[in-house]
Short mmCIF file of C-alpha atoms in Angstrom, two decimals:
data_model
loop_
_atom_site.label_atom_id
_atom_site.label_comp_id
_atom_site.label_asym_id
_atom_site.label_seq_id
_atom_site.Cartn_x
_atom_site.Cartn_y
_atom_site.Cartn_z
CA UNK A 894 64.25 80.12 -284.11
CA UNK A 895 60.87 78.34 -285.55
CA UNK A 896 60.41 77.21 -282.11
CA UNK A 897 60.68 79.69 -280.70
CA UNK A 898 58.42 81.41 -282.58
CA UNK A 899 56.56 78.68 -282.15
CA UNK A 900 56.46 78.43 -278.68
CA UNK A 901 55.87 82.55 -278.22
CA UNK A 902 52.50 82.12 -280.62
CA UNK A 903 51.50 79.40 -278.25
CA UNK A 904 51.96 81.64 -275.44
CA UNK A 905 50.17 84.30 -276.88
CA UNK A 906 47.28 82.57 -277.76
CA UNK A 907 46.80 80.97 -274.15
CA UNK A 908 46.85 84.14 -272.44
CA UNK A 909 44.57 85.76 -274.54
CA UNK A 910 42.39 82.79 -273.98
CA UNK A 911 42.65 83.33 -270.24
CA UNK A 912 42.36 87.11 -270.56
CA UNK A 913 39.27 86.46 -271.97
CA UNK A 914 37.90 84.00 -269.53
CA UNK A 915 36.95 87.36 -267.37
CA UNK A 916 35.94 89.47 -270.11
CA UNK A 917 32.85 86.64 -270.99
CA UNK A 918 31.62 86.23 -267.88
CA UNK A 919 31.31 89.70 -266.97
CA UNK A 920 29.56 90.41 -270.51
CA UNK A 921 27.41 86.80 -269.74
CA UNK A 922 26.17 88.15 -265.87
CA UNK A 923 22.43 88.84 -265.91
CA UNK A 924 21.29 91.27 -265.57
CA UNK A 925 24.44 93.30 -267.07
CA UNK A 926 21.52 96.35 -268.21
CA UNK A 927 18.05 97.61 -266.79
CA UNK A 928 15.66 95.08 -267.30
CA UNK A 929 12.13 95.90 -268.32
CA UNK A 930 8.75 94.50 -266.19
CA UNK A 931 5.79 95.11 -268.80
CA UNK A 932 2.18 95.26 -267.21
CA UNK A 933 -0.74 94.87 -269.49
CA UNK A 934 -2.84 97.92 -267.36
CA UNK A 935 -3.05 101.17 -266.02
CA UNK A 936 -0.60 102.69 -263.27
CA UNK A 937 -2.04 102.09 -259.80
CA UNK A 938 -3.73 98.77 -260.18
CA UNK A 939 -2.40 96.08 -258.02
CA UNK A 940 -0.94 94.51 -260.73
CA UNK A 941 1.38 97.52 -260.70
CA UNK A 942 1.98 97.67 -257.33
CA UNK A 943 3.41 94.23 -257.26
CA UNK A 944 5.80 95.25 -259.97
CA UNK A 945 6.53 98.29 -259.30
CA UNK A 946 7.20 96.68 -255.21
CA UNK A 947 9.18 94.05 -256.58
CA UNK A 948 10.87 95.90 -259.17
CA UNK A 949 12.55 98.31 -256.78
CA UNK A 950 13.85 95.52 -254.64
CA UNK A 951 15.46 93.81 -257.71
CA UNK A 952 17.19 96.79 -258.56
CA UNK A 953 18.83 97.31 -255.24
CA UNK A 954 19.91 94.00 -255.46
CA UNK A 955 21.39 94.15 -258.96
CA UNK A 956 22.52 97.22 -259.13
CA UNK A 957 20.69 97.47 -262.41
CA UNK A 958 17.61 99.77 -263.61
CA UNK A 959 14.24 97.94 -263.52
CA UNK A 960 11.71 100.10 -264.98
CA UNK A 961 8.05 98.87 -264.88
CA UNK A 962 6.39 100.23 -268.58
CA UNK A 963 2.25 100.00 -268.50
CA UNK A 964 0.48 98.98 -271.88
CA UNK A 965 -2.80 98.68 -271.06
CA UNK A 966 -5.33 97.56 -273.71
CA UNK A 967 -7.49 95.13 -275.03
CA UNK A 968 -7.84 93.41 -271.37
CA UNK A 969 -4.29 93.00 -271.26
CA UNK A 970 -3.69 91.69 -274.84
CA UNK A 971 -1.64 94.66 -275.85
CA UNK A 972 0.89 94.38 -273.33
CA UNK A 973 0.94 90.57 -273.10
CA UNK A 974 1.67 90.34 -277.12
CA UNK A 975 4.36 93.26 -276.38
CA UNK A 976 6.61 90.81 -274.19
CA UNK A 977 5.10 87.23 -276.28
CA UNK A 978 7.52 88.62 -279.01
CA UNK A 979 10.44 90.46 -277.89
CA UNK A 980 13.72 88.99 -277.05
CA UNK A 981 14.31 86.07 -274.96
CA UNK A 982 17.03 87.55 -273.26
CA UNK A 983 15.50 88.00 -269.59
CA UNK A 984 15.50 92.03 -270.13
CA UNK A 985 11.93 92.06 -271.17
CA UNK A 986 9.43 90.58 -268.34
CA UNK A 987 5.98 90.39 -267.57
CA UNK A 988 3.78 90.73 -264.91
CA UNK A 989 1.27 88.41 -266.03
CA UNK A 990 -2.30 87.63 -264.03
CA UNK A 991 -4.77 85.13 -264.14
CA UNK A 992 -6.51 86.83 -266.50
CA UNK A 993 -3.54 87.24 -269.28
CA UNK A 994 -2.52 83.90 -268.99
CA UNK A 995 -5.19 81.61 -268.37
CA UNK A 996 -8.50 83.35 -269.14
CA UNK A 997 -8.46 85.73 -272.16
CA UNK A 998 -7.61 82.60 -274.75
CA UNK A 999 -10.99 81.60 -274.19
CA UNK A 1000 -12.78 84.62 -274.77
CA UNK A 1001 -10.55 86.11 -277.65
CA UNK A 1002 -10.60 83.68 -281.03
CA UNK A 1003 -7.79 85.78 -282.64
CA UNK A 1004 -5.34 86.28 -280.64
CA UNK A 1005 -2.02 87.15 -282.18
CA UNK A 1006 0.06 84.96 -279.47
CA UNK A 1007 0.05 81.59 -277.22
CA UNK A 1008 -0.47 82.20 -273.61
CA UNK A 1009 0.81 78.93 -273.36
CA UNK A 1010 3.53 78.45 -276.23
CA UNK A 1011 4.79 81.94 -276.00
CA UNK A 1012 5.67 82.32 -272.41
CA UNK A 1013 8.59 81.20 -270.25
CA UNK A 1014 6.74 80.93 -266.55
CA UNK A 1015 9.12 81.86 -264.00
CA UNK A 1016 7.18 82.58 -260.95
CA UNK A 1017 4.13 83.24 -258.90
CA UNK A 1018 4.50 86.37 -257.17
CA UNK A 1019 0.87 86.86 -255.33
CA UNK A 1020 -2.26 85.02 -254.32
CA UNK A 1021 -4.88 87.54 -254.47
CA UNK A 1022 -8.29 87.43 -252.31
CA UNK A 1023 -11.18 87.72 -253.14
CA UNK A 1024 -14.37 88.05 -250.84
CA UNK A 1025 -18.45 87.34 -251.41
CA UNK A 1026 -20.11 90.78 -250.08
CA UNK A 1027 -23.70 91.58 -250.02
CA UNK A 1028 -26.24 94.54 -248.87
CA UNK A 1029 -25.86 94.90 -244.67
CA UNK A 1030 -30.02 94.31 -245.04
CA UNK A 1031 -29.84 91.24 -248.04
CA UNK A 1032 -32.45 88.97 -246.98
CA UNK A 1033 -29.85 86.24 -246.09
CA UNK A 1034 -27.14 86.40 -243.33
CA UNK A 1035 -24.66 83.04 -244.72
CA UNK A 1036 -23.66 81.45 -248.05
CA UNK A 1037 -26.26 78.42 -246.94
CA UNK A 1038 -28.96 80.96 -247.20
CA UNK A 1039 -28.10 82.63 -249.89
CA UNK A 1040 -28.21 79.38 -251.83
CA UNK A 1041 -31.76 78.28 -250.80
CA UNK A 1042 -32.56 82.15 -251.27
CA UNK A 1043 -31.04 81.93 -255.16
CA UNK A 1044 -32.48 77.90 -255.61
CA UNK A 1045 -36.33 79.40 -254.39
CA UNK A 1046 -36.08 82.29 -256.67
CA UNK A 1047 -34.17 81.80 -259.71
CA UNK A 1048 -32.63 85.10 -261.20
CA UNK A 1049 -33.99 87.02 -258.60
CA UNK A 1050 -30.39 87.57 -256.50
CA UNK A 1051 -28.13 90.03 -258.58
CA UNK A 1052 -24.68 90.13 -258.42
CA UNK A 1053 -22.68 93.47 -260.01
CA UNK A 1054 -19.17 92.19 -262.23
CA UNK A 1055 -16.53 94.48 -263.36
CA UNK A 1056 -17.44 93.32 -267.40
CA UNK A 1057 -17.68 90.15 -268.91
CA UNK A 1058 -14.90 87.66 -268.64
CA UNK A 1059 -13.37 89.72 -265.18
CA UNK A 1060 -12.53 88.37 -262.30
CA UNK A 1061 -16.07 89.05 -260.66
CA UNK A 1062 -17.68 87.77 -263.11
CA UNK A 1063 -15.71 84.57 -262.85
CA UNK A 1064 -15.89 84.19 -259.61
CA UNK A 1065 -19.97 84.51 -259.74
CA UNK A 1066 -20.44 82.08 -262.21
CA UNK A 1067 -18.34 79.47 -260.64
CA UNK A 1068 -20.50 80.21 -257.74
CA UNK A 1069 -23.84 79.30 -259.66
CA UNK A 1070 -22.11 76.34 -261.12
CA UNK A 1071 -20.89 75.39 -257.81
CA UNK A 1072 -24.24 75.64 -255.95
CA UNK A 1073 -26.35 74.67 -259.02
CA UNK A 1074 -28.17 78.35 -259.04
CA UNK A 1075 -28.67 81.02 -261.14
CA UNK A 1076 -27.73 84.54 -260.65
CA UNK A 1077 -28.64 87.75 -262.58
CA UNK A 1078 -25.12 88.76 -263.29
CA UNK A 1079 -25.02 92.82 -264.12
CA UNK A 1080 -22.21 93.93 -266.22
CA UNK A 1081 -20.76 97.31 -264.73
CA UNK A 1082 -17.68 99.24 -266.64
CA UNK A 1083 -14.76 98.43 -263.91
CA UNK A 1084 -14.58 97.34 -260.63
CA UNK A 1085 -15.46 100.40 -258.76
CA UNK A 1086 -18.49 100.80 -260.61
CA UNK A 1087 -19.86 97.57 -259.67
CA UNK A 1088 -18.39 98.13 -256.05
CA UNK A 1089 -20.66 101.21 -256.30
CA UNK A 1090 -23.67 99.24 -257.53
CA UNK A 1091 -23.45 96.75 -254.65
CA UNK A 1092 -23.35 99.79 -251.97
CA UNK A 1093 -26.24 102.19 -253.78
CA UNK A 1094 -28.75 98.90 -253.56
CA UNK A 1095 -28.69 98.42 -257.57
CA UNK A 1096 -27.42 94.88 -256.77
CA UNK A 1097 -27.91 92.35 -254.00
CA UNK A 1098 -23.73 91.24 -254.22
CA UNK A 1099 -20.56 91.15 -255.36
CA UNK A 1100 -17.50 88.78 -255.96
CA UNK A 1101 -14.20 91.11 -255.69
CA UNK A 1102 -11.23 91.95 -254.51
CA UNK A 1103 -10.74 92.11 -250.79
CA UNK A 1104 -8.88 95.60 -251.32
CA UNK A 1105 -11.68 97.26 -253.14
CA UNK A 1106 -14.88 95.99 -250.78
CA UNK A 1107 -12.68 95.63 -247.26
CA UNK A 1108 -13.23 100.14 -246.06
CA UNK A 1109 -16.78 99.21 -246.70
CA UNK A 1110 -16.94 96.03 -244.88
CA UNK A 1111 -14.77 97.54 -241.87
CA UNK A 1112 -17.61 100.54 -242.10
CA UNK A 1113 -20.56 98.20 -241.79
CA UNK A 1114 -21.75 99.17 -245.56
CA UNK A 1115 -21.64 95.64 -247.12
CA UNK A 1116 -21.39 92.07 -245.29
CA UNK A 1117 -18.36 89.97 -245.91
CA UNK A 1118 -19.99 86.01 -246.28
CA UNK A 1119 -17.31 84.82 -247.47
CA UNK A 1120 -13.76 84.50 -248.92
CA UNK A 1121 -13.41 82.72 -252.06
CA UNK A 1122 -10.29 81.03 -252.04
CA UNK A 1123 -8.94 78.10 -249.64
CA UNK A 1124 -7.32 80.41 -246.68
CA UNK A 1125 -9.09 82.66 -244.26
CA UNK A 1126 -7.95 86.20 -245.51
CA UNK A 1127 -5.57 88.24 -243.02
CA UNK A 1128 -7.46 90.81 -243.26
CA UNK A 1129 -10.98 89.37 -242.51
CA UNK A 1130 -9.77 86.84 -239.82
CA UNK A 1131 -13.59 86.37 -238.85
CA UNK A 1132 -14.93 85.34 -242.40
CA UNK A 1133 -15.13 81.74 -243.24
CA UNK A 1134 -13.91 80.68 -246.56
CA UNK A 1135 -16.32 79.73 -249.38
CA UNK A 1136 -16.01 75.85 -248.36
CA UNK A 1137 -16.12 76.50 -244.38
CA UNK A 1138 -19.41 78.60 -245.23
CA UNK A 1139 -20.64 75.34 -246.66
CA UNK A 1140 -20.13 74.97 -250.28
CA UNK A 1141 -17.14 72.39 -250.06
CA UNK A 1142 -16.30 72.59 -253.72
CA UNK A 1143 -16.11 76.07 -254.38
CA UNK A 1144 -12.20 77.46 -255.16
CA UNK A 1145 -11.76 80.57 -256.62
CA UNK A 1146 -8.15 81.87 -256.89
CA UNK A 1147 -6.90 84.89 -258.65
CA UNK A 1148 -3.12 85.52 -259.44
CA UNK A 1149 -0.39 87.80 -260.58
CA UNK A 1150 3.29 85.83 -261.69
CA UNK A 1151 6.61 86.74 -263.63
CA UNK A 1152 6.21 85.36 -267.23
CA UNK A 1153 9.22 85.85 -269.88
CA UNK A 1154 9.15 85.40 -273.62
CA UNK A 1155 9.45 81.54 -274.47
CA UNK A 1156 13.04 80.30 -274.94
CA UNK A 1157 14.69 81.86 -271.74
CA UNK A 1158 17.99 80.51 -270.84
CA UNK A 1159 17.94 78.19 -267.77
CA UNK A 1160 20.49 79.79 -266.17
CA UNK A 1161 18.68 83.67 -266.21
CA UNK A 1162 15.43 81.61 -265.33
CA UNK A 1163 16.80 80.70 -262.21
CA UNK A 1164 18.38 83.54 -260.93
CA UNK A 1165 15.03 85.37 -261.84
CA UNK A 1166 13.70 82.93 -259.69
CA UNK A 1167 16.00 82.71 -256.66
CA UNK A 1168 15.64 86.55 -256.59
CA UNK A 1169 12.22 87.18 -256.64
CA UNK A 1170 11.42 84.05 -254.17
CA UNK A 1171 14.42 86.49 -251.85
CA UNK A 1172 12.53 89.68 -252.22
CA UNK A 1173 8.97 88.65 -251.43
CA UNK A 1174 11.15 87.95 -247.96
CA UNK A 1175 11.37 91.68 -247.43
CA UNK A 1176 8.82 92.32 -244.23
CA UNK A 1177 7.91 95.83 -246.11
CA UNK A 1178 6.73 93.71 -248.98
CA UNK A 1179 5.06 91.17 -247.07
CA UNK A 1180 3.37 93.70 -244.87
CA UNK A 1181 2.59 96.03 -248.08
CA UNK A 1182 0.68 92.67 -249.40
CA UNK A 1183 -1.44 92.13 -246.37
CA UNK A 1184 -2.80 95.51 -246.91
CA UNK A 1185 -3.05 94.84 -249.86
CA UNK A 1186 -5.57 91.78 -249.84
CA UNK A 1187 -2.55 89.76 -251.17
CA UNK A 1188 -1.39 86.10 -249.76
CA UNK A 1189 1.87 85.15 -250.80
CA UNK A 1190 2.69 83.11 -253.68
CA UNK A 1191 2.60 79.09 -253.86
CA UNK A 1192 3.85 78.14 -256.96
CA UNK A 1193 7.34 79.80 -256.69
CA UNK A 1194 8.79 77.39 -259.25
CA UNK A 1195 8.95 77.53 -262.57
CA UNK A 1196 7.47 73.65 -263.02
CA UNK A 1197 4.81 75.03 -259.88
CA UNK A 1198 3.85 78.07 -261.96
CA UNK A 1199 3.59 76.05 -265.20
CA UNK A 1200 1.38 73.35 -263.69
CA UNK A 1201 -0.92 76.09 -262.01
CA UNK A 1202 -1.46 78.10 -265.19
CA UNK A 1203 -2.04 74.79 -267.33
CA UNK A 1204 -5.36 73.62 -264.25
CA UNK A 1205 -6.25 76.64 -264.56
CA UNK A 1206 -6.89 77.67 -267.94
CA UNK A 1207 -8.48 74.28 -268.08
CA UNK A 1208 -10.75 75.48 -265.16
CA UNK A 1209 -11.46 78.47 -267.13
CA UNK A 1210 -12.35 77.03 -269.89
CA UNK A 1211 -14.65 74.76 -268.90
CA UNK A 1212 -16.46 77.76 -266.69
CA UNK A 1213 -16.58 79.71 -269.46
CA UNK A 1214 -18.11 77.46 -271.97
CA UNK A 1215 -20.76 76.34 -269.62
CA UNK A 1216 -22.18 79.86 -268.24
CA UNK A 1217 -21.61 81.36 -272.05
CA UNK A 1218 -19.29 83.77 -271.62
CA UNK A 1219 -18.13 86.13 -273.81
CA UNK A 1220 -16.02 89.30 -274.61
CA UNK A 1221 -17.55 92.51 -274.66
#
């Protein structure tokens, strides 16, 4: 009787055990609830686009809510602390740039969070261009001539940035480091302001976004001289890059990636990975990016993304120190 008893407990036990099996693995599957894609700035940005792009595609595919959630603040310190210290679960993401990641701990002493530490990369999810315009009438038609122009005149070629520490004004004082000249750099309050300054003849250029200066190019209001990374951009075919224009050294890239609180499992790395890397293969997306000034991503791995964050905020940091930058 014992042993049978015995025997029946056994039996219990075991398929409860296998009952189970099931039960854990469907409560394990990521994403098994909508997942959240934070970006540190305002709705309509590119940033956003990306996410909110990418985000839809993800949710087809899993079947699960993604809902994109704007902080913006403090140049993207607000929303970048936000995701630094929730969960490491995978259901809180970010859709980190350049900026976030590699350039703001060098202009902000108290930060509140590790750009480095505190983030689990996952993925690249955009190269972004960026183009050299100037006035249709500047008194220079290439880069080579603008450099003899800036090395005979010091300070006397201005160039409009979108604040201190943006992307323009990184990109222009990489450019005087890289040609050995000096600009007069003129702080605007956003992007479209110093777009604005570049077309009303308050400054001679302007290091942006191909996006925001490319209806103006097309429209024969600014000259493209050149693009600033190391591919011709789709959508200026014709304009040389930076080191085909004749300044061999010059690289400036500018990037948006998936970033997760530090400590993410392996396993919901990868499928975040896999996924993404799937989705960017959509032909809408890919087309929506071409209009969009956007090249797709290199560093698609985790290690990749690491390693590119890591040169770069060591790029930064050096460019920063030597022109003197600081935050507004």
């Amino acid at each position: 009787m014992q042993s049978t008893r015995r025997t029946l407990a056994r039996a219990l036990v075991a398929a409860a055990a296998v009952s189970a099996v099931p039960f854990a693995l469907a409560q394990g599957a990521y994403p098994s609830k909508a997942v959240k894609i934070v970006v540190a700035f305002t709705a309509g940005g590119p940033t956003d686009v990306v996410a909110r792009l990418i985000g839809q595609q993800l949710a087809e595919k899993w079947g699960q809510p993604v809902v994109v959630e704007n902080k913006p603040g403090a140049a993207g310190l607000l929303g970048s602390e936000f995701v630094a210290k929730a969960p490491a679960d995978g259901y809180t993401l970010l859709m980190a740039t350049a900026g976030n990641l590699t350039v703001n701990q060098h202009l902000y002493k108290h930060m509140r969070f590790d750009p480095v530490k505190d983030f689990a990369p996952i993925t690249q999810t955009a190269a972004v261009d960026f183009v050299l315009v100037a006035q249709p009438d500047a008194p220079f038609r290439n880069v080579k001539e603008l450099i003899a122009a800036a090395k005979a005149t010091p300070e006397a070629i201005s160039s409009a940035t979108s604040g201190n520490g943006g992307a323009p004004h990184l990109a222009a004082a990489l450019f005087e480091d890289a040609a050995q000249v000096n600009l007069q750099l003129v702080p605007y309050k956003g992007t479209a302001d110093a777009v604005n300054a570049v077309l009303g003849g308050q400054t001679h250029l302007d290091f942006d976004a191909a996006s925001q200066v490319l209806p103006h190019v097309k429209a024969g209001k600014l000259k493209a001289l050149a693009v600033l990374g190391t591919k011709r951009s789709p959508l200026l075919p014709e304009v040389p890059t930076m080191a085909e224009a004749g300044l061999p050294s010059y690289n400036f890239s500018n990037w948006f990636g998936l970033v997760a609180p530090a400590g993410l499992p392996k396993d919901v790395t990868a499928k975040l990975e896999k996924d993404v890397a799937e989705v960017l293969k959509n032909p809408e997306i890919q087309a929506r990016y071409q209009t969009m000034g956007l090249q797709p991503p290199a560093a698609t791995t985790p290690a990749q993304f690491a390693t590119l964050i890591r040169k770069d905020a060591a790029k930064w940091g050096a460019t920063i120190k030597a022109a003197n930058i600081v935050a507004e």
